CSV table of C-alpha atoms in Angstrom, one decimal:
chain,number,residue,atom,x,y,z
A,1,UNK,CA,-19.7,17.0,34.4
A,2,UNK,CA,-16.2,16.3,32.9
A,3,UNK,CA,-13.0,16.6,34.7
A,4,UNK,CA,-10.7,19.4,33.6
A,5,UNK,CA,-7.1,18.5,32.8
A,6,UNK,CA,-4.0,20.4,33.8
A,7,UNK,CA,-4.4,22.8,30.8
A,8,UNK,CA,-8.0,23.4,31.4
A,9,UNK,CA,-9.2,21.2,28.6
A,10,UNK,CA,-11.7,18.5,29.4
A,11,UNK,CA,-11.1,14.9,28.6
A,12,UNK,CA,-13.9,15.0,26.0
A,13,UNK,CA,-12.4,18.2,24.4
A,14,UNK,CA,-9.1,16.4,23.9
A,15,UNK,CA,-10.8,13.4,22.4
A,16,UNK,CA,-12.7,15.7,20.0
A,17,UNK,CA,-9.4,17.4,19.0
A,18,UNK,CA,-7.8,14.0,18.3
A,19,UNK,CA,-10.8,12.8,16.3
A,20,UNK,CA,-10.9,16.1,14.3
A,21,UNK,CA,-7.2,15.7,13.6
A,22,UNK,CA,-7.7,12.2,12.3
A,23,UNK,CA,-10.6,13.3,10.1
A,24,UNK,CA,-8.5,16.1,8.6
A,25,UNK,CA,-5.6,13.7,8.0
A,26,UNK,CA,-7.9,11.3,6.2
A,27,UNK,CA,-9.3,14.0,4.0
A,28,UNK,CA,-5.8,15.3,3.1
A,29,UNK,CA,-4.7,11.8,2.2
A,30,UNK,CA,-7.8,11.3,0.1
A,31,UNK,CA,-7.2,14.6,-1.8
A,32,UNK,CA,-3.6,13.9,-2.3
A,33,UNK,CA,-4.2,10.4,-3.6
A,34,UNK,CA,-7.0,11.6,-5.9
A,35,UNK,CA,-4.7,14.3,-7.4
A,36,UNK,CA,-1.6,12.2,-7.7
A,37,UNK,CA,-0.6,11.0,-11.2
A,38,UNK,CA,-3.1,13.4,-13.0
A,39,UNK,CA,-0.5,15.7,-14.5
A,40,UNK,CA,-2.6,17.0,-17.4
A,41,UNK,CA,-5.6,17.9,-15.2
A,42,UNK,CA,-8.0,15.6,-17.1
A,43,UNK,CA,-8.9,12.0,-17.4
A,44,UNK,CA,-8.5,11.7,-21.2
A,45,UNK,CA,-5.0,10.2,-21.1
A,46,UNK,CA,-3.9,6.6,-21.4
A,47,UNK,CA,-3.9,6.1,-17.6
A,48,UNK,CA,-7.2,4.8,-16.2
A,49,UNK,CA,-8.4,5.1,-12.6
A,50,UNK,CA,-8.2,2.2,-10.3
A,51,UNK,CA,-12.0,2.3,-9.8
A,52,UNK,CA,-12.6,2.1,-13.6
A,53,UNK,CA,-10.3,-1.0,-13.7
A,54,UNK,CA,-12.2,-2.6,-10.9
A,55,UNK,CA,-15.5,-1.9,-12.5
A,56,UNK,CA,-14.5,-3.3,-15.9
A,57,UNK,CA,-13.1,-6.4,-14.3
A,58,UNK,CA,-9.7,-6.0,-15.9
A,59,UNK,CA,-6.5,-4.7,-14.5
A,60,UNK,CA,-3.7,-2.5,-15.9
A,61,UNK,CA,-1.3,-5.4,-15.5
A,62,UNK,CA,-3.6,-7.6,-17.7
A,63,UNK,CA,-3.7,-5.0,-20.4
A,64,UNK,CA,0.1,-4.5,-20.3
A,65,UNK,CA,0.6,-8.3,-20.5
A,66,UNK,CA,-1.7,-8.5,-23.5
A,67,UNK,CA,0.1,-5.7,-25.2
A,68,UNK,CA,3.5,-7.3,-24.6
A,69,UNK,CA,2.3,-10.7,-25.8
A,70,UNK,CA,1.3,-9.1,-29.2
A,71,UNK,CA,4.9,-8.5,-30.2
A,72,UNK,CA,5.9,-10.8,-33.1
A,73,UNK,CA,9.2,-12.3,-31.7
A,74,UNK,CA,8.4,-11.9,-28.1
A,75,UNK,CA,11.3,-9.5,-27.7
A,76,UNK,CA,10.6,-6.3,-25.8
A,77,UNK,CA,11.1,-3.0,-27.5
A,78,UNK,CA,13.6,-0.5,-26.3
A,79,UNK,CA,10.8,1.6,-24.8
A,80,UNK,CA,9.5,-1.3,-22.7
A,81,UNK,CA,13.0,-2.1,-21.5
A,82,UNK,CA,13.6,1.4,-20.3
A,83,UNK,CA,10.3,1.9,-18.5
A,84,UNK,CA,9.9,-1.6,-17.0
A,85,UNK,CA,10.8,-2.2,-13.4
A,86,UNK,CA,9.8,-4.6,-10.7
A,87,UNK,CA,6.5,-4.0,-9.0
A,88,UNK,CA,6.4,-2.7,-5.5
A,89,UNK,CA,5.3,-6.2,-4.3
A,90,UNK,CA,8.2,-7.8,-6.1
A,91,UNK,CA,10.6,-5.3,-4.6
A,92,UNK,CA,9.2,-5.9,-1.1
A,93,UNK,CA,9.4,-9.7,-1.6
A,94,UNK,CA,13.0,-9.4,-2.8
A,95,UNK,CA,13.9,-7.3,0.2
A,96,UNK,CA,12.3,-9.7,2.7
A,97,UNK,CA,13.8,-12.7,0.8
A,98,UNK,CA,17.3,-11.2,1.3
A,99,UNK,CA,16.9,-9.6,4.8
A,100,UNK,CA,13.9,-11.2,6.5
A,101,UNK,CA,13.5,-13.8,9.1
A,102,UNK,CA,12.1,-17.3,8.1
A,103,UNK,CA,8.7,-16.2,9.5
A,104,UNK,CA,8.7,-13.0,7.5
A,105,UNK,CA,9.6,-15.0,4.4
A,106,UNK,CA,6.7,-17.3,4.9
A,107,UNK,CA,4.3,-14.3,5.5
A,108,UNK,CA,5.6,-12.4,2.4
A,109,UNK,CA,4.8,-15.4,0.2
A,110,UNK,CA,1.1,-14.4,0.7
A,111,UNK,CA,1.5,-10.8,-0.5
A,112,UNK,CA,-0.3,-10.1,-3.8
A,113,UNK,CA,0.1,-6.3,-4.1
A,114,UNK,CA,1.8,-3.4,-2.5
A,115,UNK,CA,0.7,0.2,-3.0
A,116,UNK,CA,2.1,3.6,-1.9
A,117,UNK,CA,5.7,2.5,-1.2
A,118,UNK,CA,7.5,4.5,-3.8
A,119,UNK,CA,6.4,8.1,-3.3
A,120,UNK,CA,7.0,9.4,0.2
A,121,UNK,CA,7.1,12.9,1.7
A,122,UNK,CA,7.5,12.2,5.4
A,123,UNK,CA,4.3,14.1,6.2
A,124,UNK,CA,1.5,11.6,5.7
A,125,UNK,CA,2.9,8.5,4.1
A,126,UNK,CA,0.5,5.6,3.7
A,127,UNK,CA,1.2,2.3,2.1
A,128,UNK,CA,-1.1,-0.8,1.6
A,129,UNK,CA,-0.2,-4.5,1.5
A,130,UNK,CA,-2.7,-6.8,0.0
A,131,UNK,CA,-2.5,-10.5,0.8
A,132,UNK,CA,-4.4,-13.8,-0.1
A,133,UNK,CA,-5.3,-14.5,3.6
A,134,UNK,CA,-9.0,-14.8,4.4
A,135,UNK,CA,-11.2,-14.2,7.4
A,136,UNK,CA,-10.5,-10.6,8.2
A,137,UNK,CA,-9.3,-9.6,11.7
A,138,UNK,CA,-10.5,-12.9,13.2
A,139,UNK,CA,-8.8,-15.0,10.5
A,140,UNK,CA,-5.4,-16.6,10.1
A,141,UNK,CA,-3.7,-13.5,8.7
A,142,UNK,CA,-3.4,-11.3,11.8
A,143,UNK,CA,-0.2,-12.8,13.0
A,144,UNK,CA,1.5,-12.7,9.6
A,145,UNK,CA,0.2,-9.1,9.2
A,146,UNK,CA,2.3,-8.0,12.1
A,147,UNK,CA,5.3,-9.7,10.5
A,148,UNK,CA,4.6,-7.9,7.2
A,149,UNK,CA,4.3,-4.5,8.9
A,150,UNK,CA,7.5,-5.1,10.7
A,151,UNK,CA,9.3,-6.1,7.5
A,152,UNK,CA,7.9,-3.1,5.7
A,153,UNK,CA,9.2,-0.8,8.4
A,154,UNK,CA,12.7,-2.4,7.8
A,155,UNK,CA,12.3,-1.8,4.0
A,156,UNK,CA,10.9,1.7,4.0
A,157,UNK,CA,11.4,4.5,6.6
A,158,UNK,CA,9.3,7.6,7.1
A,159,UNK,CA,8.9,10.2,9.8
A,160,UNK,CA,5.1,9.7,9.7
A,161,UNK,CA,4.3,6.5,7.8
A,162,UNK,CA,1.4,4.1,8.2
A,163,UNK,CA,1.3,0.7,6.5
A,164,UNK,CA,-2.0,-1.2,6.4
A,165,UNK,CA,-2.4,-4.9,5.6
A,166,UNK,CA,-5.5,-6.3,4.0
A,167,UNK,CA,-6.9,-9.8,3.3
A,168,UNK,CA,-8.1,-11.2,0.0
A,169,UNK,CA,-11.5,-9.6,0.5
A,170,UNK,CA,-10.1,-6.1,1.4
A,171,UNK,CA,-10.7,-6.5,5.1
A,172,UNK,CA,-8.3,-5.0,7.5
A,173,UNK,CA,-5.7,-7.4,9.0
A,174,UNK,CA,-3.4,-5.0,10.8
A,175,UNK,CA,-1.5,-1.7,10.7
A,176,UNK,CA,1.9,-0.5,11.7
A,177,UNK,CA,4.1,2.5,11.6
A,178,UNK,CA,7.1,2.8,9.3
């Protein structure tokens, strides 16, 4: 028999509600991320999905670098100059380089990629930081992951944001609110 709380809900009932809320949140995030960036409703455009890039072994950055290196004089066209900006990882590294502690600066040197930092709606903001650490949660990267989540919270603010840090193999190192 379960003990009833002050509102008449059992402890198991409250846990069920929390678990259901988490599942719904994950589904909403998945649907939102699946639909983002697909403005024409189809997949026939020049953008490719991340899964297709992973399966082919190439990355969008590799393709863009190859395209830019094909120019005759090495000079960028006016279109490239207007659309080019620093990656989210470079922006994050620059922020930490300017405002971070020495420990945060050491940790950010291991960052390889940042996703989800540019578009925020303060409802369900999720960002990912990928690093070159190894060993997962039991490896060397758990301490620096805490520093990275703290630095990310200094860089970006959200009413309901969650930043997740991964190692080189995609294993979870840590999470934090921002």
